[in-house]
XYZ file of C-alpha atoms in Angstrom:
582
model
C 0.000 0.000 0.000
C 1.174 3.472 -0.707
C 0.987 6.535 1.087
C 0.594 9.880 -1.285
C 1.130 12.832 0.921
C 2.908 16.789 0.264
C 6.501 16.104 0.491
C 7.835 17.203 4.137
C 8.194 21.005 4.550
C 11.976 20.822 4.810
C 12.313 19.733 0.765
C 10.441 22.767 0.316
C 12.443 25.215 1.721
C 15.739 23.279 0.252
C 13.962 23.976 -3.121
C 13.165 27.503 -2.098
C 16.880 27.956 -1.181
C 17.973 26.719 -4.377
C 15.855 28.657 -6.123
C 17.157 31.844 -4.215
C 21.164 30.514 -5.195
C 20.500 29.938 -8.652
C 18.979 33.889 -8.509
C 21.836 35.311 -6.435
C 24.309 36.363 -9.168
C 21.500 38.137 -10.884
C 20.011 40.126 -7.806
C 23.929 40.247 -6.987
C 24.631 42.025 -11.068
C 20.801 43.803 -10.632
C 22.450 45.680 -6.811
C 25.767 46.646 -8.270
C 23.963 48.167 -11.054
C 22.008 50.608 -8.825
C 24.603 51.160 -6.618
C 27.392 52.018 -9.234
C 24.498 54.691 -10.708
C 23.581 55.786 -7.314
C 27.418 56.709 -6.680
C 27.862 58.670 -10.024
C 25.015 60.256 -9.917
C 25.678 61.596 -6.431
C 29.208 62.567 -7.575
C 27.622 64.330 -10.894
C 25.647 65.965 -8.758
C 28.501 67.099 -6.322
C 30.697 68.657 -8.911
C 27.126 70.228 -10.505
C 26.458 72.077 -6.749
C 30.740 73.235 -6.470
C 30.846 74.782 -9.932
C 27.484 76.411 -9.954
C 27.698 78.043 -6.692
C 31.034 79.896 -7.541
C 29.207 82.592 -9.517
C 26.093 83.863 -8.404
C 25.329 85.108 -11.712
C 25.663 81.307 -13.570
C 24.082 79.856 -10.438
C 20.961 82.155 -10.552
C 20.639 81.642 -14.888
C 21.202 77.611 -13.915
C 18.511 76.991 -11.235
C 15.707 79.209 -9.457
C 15.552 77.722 -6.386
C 19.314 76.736 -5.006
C 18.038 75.139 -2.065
C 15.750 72.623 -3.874
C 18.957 71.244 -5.222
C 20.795 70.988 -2.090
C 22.628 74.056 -2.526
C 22.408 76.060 0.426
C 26.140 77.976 0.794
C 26.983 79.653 -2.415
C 29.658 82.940 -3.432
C 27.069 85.925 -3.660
C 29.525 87.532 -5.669
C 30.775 87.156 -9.575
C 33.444 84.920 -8.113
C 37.068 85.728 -8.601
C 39.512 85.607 -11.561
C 43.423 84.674 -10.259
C 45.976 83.435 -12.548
C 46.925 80.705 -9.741
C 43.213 79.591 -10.179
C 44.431 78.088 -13.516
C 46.831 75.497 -12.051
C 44.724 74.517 -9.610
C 41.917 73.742 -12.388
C 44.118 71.337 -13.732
C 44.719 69.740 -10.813
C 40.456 69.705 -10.472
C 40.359 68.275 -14.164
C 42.491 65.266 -13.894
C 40.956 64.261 -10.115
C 37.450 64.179 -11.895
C 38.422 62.345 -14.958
C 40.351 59.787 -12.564
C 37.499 59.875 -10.709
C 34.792 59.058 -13.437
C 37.395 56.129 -14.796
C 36.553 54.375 -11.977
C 32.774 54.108 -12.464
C 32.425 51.010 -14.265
C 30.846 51.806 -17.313
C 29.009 49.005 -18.443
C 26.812 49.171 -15.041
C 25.909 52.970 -15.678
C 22.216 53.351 -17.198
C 22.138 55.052 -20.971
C 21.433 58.390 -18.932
C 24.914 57.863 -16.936
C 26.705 56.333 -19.799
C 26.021 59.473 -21.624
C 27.142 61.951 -19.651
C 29.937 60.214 -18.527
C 31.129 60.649 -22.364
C 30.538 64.313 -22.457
C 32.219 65.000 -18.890
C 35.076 62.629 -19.937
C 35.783 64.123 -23.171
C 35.226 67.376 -21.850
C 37.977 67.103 -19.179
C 40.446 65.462 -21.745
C 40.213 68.635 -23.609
C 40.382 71.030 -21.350
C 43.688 68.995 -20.131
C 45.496 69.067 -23.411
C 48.881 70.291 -23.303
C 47.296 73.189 -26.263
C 44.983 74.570 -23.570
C 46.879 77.688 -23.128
C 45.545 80.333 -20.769
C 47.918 83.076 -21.925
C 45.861 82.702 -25.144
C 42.387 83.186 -23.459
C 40.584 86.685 -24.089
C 37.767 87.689 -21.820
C 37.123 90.798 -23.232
C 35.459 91.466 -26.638
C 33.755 94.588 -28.180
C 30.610 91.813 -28.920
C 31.143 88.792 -26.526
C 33.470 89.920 -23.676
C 32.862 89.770 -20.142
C 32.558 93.753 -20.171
C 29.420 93.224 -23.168
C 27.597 90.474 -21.912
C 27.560 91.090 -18.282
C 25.093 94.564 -18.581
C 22.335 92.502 -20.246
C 22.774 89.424 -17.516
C 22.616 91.938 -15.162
C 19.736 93.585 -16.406
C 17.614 90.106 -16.862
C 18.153 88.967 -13.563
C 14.769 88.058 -12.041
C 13.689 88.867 -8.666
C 11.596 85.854 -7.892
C 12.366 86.582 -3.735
C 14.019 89.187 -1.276
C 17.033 86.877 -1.298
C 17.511 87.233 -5.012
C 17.627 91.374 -4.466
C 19.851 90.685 -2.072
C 22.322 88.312 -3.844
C 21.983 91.018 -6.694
C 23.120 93.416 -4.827
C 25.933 91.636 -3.830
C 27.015 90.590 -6.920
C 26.808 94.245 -8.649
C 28.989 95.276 -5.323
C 31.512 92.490 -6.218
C 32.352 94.120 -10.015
C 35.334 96.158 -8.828
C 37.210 93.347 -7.579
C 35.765 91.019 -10.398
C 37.056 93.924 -13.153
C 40.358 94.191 -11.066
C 41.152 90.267 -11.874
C 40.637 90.855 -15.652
C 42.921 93.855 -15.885
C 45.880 91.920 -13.642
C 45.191 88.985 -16.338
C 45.631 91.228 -19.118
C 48.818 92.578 -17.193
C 50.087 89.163 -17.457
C 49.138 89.029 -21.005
C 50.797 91.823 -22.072
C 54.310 91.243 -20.096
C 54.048 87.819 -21.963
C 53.180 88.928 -25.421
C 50.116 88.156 -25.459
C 47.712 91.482 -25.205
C 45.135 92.123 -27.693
C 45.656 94.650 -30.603
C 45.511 98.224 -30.564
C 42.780 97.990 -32.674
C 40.922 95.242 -30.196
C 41.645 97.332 -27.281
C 39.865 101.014 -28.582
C 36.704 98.651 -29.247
C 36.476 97.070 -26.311
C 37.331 100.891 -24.416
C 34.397 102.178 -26.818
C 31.887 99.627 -26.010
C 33.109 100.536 -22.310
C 32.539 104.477 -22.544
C 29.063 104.042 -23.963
C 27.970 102.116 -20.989
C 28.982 104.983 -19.022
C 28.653 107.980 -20.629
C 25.443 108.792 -18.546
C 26.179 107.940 -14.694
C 23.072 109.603 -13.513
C 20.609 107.869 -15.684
C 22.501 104.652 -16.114
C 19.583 102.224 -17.643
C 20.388 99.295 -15.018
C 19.003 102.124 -12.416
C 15.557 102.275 -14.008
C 15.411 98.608 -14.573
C 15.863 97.816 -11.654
C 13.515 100.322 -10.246
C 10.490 99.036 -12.474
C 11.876 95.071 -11.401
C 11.574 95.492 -8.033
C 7.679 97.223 -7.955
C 6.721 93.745 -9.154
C 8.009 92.089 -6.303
C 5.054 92.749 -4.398
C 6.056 90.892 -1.031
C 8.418 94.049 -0.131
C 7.186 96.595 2.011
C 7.426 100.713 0.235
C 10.312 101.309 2.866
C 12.289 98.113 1.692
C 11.854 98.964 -1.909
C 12.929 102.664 -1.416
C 15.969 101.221 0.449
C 16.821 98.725 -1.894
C 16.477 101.510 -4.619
C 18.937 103.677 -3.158
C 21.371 101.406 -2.594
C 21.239 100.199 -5.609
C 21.740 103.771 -7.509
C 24.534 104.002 -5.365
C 25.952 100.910 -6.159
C 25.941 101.964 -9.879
C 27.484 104.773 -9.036
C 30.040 103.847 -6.561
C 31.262 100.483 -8.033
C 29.906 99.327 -11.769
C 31.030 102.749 -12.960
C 34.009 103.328 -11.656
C 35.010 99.165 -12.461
C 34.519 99.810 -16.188
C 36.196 103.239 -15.892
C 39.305 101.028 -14.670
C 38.860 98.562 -17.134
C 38.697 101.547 -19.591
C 41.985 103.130 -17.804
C 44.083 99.280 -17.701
C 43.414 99.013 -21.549
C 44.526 102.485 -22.202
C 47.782 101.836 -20.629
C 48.312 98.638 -21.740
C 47.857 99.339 -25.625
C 51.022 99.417 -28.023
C 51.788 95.981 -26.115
C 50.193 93.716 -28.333
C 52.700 92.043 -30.622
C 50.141 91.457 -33.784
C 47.157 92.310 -35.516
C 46.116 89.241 -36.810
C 45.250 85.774 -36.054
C 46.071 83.397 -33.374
C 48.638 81.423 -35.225
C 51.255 84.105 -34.944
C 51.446 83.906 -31.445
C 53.418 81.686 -29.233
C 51.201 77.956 -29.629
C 48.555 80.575 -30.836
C 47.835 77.513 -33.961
C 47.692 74.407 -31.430
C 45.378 76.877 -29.228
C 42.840 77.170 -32.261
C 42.961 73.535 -32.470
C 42.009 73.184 -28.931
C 39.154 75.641 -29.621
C 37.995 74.174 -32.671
C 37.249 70.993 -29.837
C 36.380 72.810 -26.831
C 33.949 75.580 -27.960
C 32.543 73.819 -30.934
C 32.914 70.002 -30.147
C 34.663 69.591 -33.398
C 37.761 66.775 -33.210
C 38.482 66.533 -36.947
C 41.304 68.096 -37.851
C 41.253 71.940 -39.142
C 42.186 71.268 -42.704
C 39.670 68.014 -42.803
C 37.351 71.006 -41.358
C 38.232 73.357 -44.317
C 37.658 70.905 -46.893
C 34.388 70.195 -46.101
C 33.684 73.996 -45.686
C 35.313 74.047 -49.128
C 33.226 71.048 -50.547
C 30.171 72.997 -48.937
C 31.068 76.036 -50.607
C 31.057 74.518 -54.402
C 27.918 72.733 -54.007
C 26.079 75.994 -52.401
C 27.638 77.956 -55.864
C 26.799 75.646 -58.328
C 22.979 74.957 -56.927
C 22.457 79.013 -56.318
C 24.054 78.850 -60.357
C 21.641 76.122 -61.190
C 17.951 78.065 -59.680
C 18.646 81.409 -61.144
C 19.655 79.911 -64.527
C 15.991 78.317 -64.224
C 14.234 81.300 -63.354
C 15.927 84.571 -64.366
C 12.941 86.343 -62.019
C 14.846 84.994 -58.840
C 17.951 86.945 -58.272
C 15.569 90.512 -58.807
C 13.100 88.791 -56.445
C 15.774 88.418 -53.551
C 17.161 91.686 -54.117
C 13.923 93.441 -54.162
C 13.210 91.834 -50.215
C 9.553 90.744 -50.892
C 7.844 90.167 -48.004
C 3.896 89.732 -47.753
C 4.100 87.722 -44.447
C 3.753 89.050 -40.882
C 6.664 91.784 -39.097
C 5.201 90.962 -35.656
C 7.532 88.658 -33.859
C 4.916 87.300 -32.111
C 2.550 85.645 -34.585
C 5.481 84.665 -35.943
C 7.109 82.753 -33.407
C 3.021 81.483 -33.314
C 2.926 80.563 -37.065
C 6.425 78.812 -36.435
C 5.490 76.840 -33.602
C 2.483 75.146 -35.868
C 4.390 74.791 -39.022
C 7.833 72.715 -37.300
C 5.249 70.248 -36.411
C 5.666 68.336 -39.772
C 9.502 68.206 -38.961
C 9.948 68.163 -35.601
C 8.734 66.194 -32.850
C 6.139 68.275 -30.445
C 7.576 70.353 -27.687
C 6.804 70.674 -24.338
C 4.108 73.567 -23.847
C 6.236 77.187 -22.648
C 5.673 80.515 -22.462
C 8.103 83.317 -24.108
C 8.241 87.348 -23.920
C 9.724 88.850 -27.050
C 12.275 92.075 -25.399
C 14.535 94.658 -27.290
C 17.973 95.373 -26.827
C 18.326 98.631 -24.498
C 20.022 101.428 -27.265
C 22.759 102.049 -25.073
C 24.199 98.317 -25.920
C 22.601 98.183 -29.568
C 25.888 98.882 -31.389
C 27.469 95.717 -29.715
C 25.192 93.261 -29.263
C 24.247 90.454 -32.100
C 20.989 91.343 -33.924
C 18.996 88.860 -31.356
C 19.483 86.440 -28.151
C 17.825 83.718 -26.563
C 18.403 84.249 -23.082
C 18.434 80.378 -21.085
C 15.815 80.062 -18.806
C 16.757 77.806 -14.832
C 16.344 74.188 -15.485
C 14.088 73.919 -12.451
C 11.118 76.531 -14.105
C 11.915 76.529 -17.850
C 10.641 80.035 -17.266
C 11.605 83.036 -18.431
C 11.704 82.407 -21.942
C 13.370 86.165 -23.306
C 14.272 86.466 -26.676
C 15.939 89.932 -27.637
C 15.809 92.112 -30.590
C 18.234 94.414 -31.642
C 16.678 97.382 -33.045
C 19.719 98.618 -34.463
C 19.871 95.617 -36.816
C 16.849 96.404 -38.677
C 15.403 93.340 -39.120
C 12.280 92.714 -41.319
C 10.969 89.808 -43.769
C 12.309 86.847 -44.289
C 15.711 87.814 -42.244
C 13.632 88.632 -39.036
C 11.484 85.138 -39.840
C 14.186 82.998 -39.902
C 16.489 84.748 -36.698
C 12.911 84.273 -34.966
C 13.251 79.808 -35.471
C 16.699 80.216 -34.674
C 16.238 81.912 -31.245
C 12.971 80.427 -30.470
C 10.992 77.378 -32.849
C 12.563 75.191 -33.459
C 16.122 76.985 -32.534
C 17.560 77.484 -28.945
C 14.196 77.889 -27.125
C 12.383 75.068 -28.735
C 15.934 72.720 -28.028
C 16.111 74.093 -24.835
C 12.568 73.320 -23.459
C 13.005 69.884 -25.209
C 16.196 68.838 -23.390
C 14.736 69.918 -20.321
C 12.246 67.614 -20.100
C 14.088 64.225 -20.732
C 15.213 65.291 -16.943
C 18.942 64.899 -17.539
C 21.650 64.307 -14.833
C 22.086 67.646 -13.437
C 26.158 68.021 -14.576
C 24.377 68.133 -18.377
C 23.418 71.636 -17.593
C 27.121 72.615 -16.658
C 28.501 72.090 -19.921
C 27.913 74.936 -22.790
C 28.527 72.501 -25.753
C 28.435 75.917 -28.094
C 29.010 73.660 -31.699
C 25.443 71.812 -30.984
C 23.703 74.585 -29.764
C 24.181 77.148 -31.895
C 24.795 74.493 -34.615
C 20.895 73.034 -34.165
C 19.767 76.137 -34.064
C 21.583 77.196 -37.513
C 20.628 74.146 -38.723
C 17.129 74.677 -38.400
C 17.200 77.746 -39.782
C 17.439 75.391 -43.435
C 13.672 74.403 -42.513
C 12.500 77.849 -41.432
C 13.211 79.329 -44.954
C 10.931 77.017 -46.020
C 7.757 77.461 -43.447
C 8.119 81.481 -44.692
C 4.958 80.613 -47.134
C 7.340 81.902 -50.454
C 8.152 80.315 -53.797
C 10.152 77.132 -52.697
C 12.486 77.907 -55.432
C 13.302 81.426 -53.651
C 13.442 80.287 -50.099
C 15.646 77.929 -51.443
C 18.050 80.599 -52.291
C 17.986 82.518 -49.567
C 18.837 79.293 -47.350
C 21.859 79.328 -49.952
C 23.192 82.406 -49.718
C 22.718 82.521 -45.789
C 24.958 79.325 -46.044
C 27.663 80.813 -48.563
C 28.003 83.606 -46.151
C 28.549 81.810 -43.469
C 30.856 79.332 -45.372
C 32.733 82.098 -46.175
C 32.930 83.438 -42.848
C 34.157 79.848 -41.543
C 36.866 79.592 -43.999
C 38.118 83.392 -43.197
C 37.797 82.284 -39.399
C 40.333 79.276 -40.442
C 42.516 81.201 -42.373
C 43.474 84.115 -40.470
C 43.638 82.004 -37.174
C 45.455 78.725 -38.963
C 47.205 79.678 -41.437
C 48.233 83.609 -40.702
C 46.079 85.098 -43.356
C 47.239 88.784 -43.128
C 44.278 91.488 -44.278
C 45.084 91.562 -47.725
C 44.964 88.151 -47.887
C 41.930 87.913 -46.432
C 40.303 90.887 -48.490
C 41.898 89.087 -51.929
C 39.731 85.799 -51.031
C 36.190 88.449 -49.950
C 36.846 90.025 -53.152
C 36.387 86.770 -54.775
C 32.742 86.941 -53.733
C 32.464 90.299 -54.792
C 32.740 91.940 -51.366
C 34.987 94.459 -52.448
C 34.133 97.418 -49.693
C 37.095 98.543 -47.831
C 35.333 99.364 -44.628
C 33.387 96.736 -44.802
C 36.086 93.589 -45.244
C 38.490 95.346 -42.175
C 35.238 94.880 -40.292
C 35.026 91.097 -41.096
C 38.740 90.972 -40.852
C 38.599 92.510 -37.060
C 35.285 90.630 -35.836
C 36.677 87.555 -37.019
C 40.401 88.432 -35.371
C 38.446 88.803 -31.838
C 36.627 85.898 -31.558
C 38.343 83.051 -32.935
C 35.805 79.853 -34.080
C 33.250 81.874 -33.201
C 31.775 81.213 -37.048
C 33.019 77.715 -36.873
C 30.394 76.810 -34.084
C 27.260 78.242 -35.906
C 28.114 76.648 -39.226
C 30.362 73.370 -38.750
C 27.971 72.575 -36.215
C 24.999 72.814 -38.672
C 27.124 71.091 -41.123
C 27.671 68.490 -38.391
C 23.953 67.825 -38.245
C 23.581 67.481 -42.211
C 26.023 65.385 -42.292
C 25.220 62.902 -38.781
C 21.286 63.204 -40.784
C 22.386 61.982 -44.031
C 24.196 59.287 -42.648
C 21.241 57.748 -40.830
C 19.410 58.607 -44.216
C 21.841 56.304 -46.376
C 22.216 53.157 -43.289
C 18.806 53.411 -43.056
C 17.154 53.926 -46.044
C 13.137 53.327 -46.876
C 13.170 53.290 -43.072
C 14.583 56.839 -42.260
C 11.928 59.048 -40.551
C 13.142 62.756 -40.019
C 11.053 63.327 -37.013
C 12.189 60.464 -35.338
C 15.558 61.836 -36.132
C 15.736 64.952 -35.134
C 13.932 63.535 -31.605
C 16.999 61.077 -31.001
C 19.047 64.385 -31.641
C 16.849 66.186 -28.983
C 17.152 63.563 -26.576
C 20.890 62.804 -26.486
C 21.021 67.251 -25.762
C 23.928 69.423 -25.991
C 27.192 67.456 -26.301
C 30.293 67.122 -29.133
C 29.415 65.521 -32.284
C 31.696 62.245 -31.935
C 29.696 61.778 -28.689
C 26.143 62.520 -30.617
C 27.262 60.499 -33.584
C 27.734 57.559 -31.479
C 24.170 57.776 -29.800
C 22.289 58.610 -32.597
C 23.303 56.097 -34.526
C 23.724 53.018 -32.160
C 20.320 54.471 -30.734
């Protein structure tokens, strides 16, 4: 006879245990995972918090509310700018990048993986023996310290009493801020390496125009109207603020660009050349370094001007090809015709609908179109997207410059590239795919300003003309950027003097005097400064017709341009490699 009965408990739990062996290497893989992302992102997040809280004024651009990201001591103050800090950057660099090494980076999530690439090959640049500080200008007539930081100032939002008061501070720490630059240029000039004469009376220009009214300066009245709106502030606190703040102007912003003004005045007739970066000391391995640091470009600089080159006959014999089919087309782009909309409103509206085709949908945002104040409109670009905090997405400011005259199809197309589907659309975009934090660090200039170039193809196209004529004025808008690209190359590679220079312009039939010294200069101040707007939209032709030929029949631009969105601001061997394996 035989007894059928549940086998005794302990078999069970033997199986159980089994069962729970035979799983332990997996839990074991699944728990070093989460821990090795748990550890990187809490050290991403660690270098984020140091290097934002060194500046007020990048901190308060970066995030709106410090304190929601654990950052609760920060410098009130523009920060400090000492020679010695150099050194101990390196030092910084090559902890971090040891430090990220040992992250093992098969465990880190696609996230992690991602912008462990773009920190990596960010510190490996800025390490290269090429990176020479000597060679480093802060101050430009257009993108200098001295230019930029009136307009930052002037945009800074009072969301709180603290942010007044940080404001204050930081407009009280200009002096010592200015000081800095002018000991750096010191240095610069006892080591060769001061700007031009012809550098210098710009910058001192740009300078006296600030401050040729100190009783009416226009940061004063801003800052008056900013500060009615911040209705939690009693009328004494306001009136206080307001005084303090008009002397402030008065007592320290002033007086720091009269020094600056002064320093440069006694430093000119040091500079050793006019021209490019090449004839300096390592000036050509420096413009390799910034053809990889600012633009995120690490092919070579003449693999970079052929393909501006190859660029430049295709563009030619196209723009050849549509006016020798329609004769009507070169008088119709001269003549401007525009029967569209002027109001930069509806057309950042009609933009918005018409990128839908192209472009996957955006999150929904809010914008405020602004104008450059006059005092600044002679040295500021024709318009600005100014970068909203990653924690509101909010203010959205795009700026016009009156004294550009925009209209038509020009102030259509510098609309998509500031705002849809240009720098505010990408912005917004990135945003929301809630990136590690250390993303937002890193400027990545070559995609940005790339994308939003790059768009600018499209936009020509959503302007409602003849396709045949927006097609030409996409054309020329590339040519003269080409040009501008290959100028940037050859003055700052290969020692291009001015007549040079004017020689190759006059090729194109720019044959103004006055006008190619102008090119000549702007291009001598701010080397691969063209190379980021138009290599970088190259870049994304390029990375898009490469997915167009390994893909073929199953290419979809939309989907596309969304992996572009996704992987954000990094350099192009980096977005290459995740668009593509993607």
């Amino acid at each position: 006879m035989h007894f059928h009965s549940k086998p005794p408990r302990r078999f069970l739990f033997g199986a159980s245990l089994l069962l729970a062996l035979l799983l332990l290497p997996v839990l074991f893989l699944a728990g070093k995972k989460i821990l090795t992302n748990y550890r990187f992102t809490r050290y991403t997040d660690q270098i984020f918090s140091q290097d934002i809280s060194q500046n007020a004024l990048n901190l308060h651009y970066t995030v709106a509310d410090p304190e929601a990201c654990g950052i609760t001591e920060y410098s009130a103050g523009l920060g400090s700018f000492d020679t010695a800090q150099v050194t101990a950057g390196y030092v910084t660099a090559e902890n971090r990048l040891k430090k990220l090494k040992s992250f093992s980076y098969e465990d880190l999530s696609t996230q992690n993986r991602l912008a462990c690439d773009v920190v990596t090959l960010a510190l490996e640049t800025d390490l290269l023996p090429s990176n020479n500080y000597l060679l480093e200008e802060m101050l430009s007539p257009s993108l200098g310290t001295q230019a930029q930081l009136p307009i930052l100032l002037a945009e800074y939002t009072f969301r709180r009493e603290k942010d007044v008061q940080d404001y204050l501070k930081l407009i009280a720490s200009v002096g010592d801020y200015f000081q800095g630059i002018i000991t750096f240029e010191t240095v610069k000039s006892r080591e060769g390496t001061f700007m031009s004469d012809a550098t210098a009376d710009r910058v001192i220009s740009q300078c006296q125009t600030f401050i040729r009214n100190p009783d009416s300066n226009y940061l004063d009245s801003i800052f008056r109207e900013k500060i009615q709106e911040l209705s939690t502030l009693s009328k004494e606190k306001r009136e206080a603020y307001q005084t303090l703040h008009s002397r402030l102007i008065r007592e320290v912003v002033i007086p720091a660009y009269q020094a600056l003004i002064d320093g440069l005045q006694e430093l000119k007739g040091t500079g050793k050349q006019a021209g490019g970066l090449c004839s300096l000391p390592g000036g050509k391995e420096y413009y390799e370094y910034l053809v990889k640091s600012n633009c995120g470009l690490y092919d070579s600089v003449p693999a970079i001007q052929q393909r501006l080159l190859r660029q430049l006959q295709e563009d030619v014999v196209e723009s050849s090809r549509l006016m020798g089919e329609d004769s009507s087309l070169a008088q119709q782009y001269a003549s401007g015709a525009w029967s569209g909309s002027n109001d930069p409103e509806e057309i950042l509206d009609t933009l918005r609908q018409k990128i839908s085709d192209d472009f996957p949908e955006a999150p929904s945002v809010s914008w405020e179109i602004k104008y450059v104040h006059p005092d600044l409109e002679e040295y500021l670009s024709p318009a600005f997207y100014l970068t909203p905090p990653v924690d509101t997405l909010s203010p959205n400011a795009i700026y016009i410059n009156s004294h550009s005259r925009m209209e038509g199809s020009q102030l259509f197309t510098t609309l998509a590239h500031e705002g849809f589907p240009g720098h505010l659309y990408q912005t917004v975009f990135f945003a929301s795919t809630d990136p590690p934090r250390i993303r937002h660090l890193l400027g990545m200039g070559g995609y940005v300003e790339g994308w939003a170039t790059y768009v600018e193809s499209y936009a020509y196209g959503y302007t409602g003309q003849d396709d045949r004529l927006s097609r030409l004025q996409w054309l020329n808008r590339s040519l003269n950027l080409c040009i501008y690209s290959l100028l940037d190359t050859g003055i700052h590679y290969d020692g291009w003097s001015p007549a040079k220079a004017a020689g190759f312009l006059e090729g194109f039939g720019i044959s103004d005097p006055d006008a190619m010294e102008e090119i000549y200069q702007v291009i001598v101040e701010d080397p691969t400064n063209y190379l980021k707007y138009y290599m970088g939209c190259l870049s994304f032709m390029d990375l898009r017709e490469k997915c167009r030929e390994e893909q073929g029949d199953a290419f979809d631009l939309k989907d596309f341009h969304r992996k572009v969105l996704e992987t954000g601001p990094c350099q192009f061997p980096v977005l290459e490699k995740y668009v593509t394996e993607g």
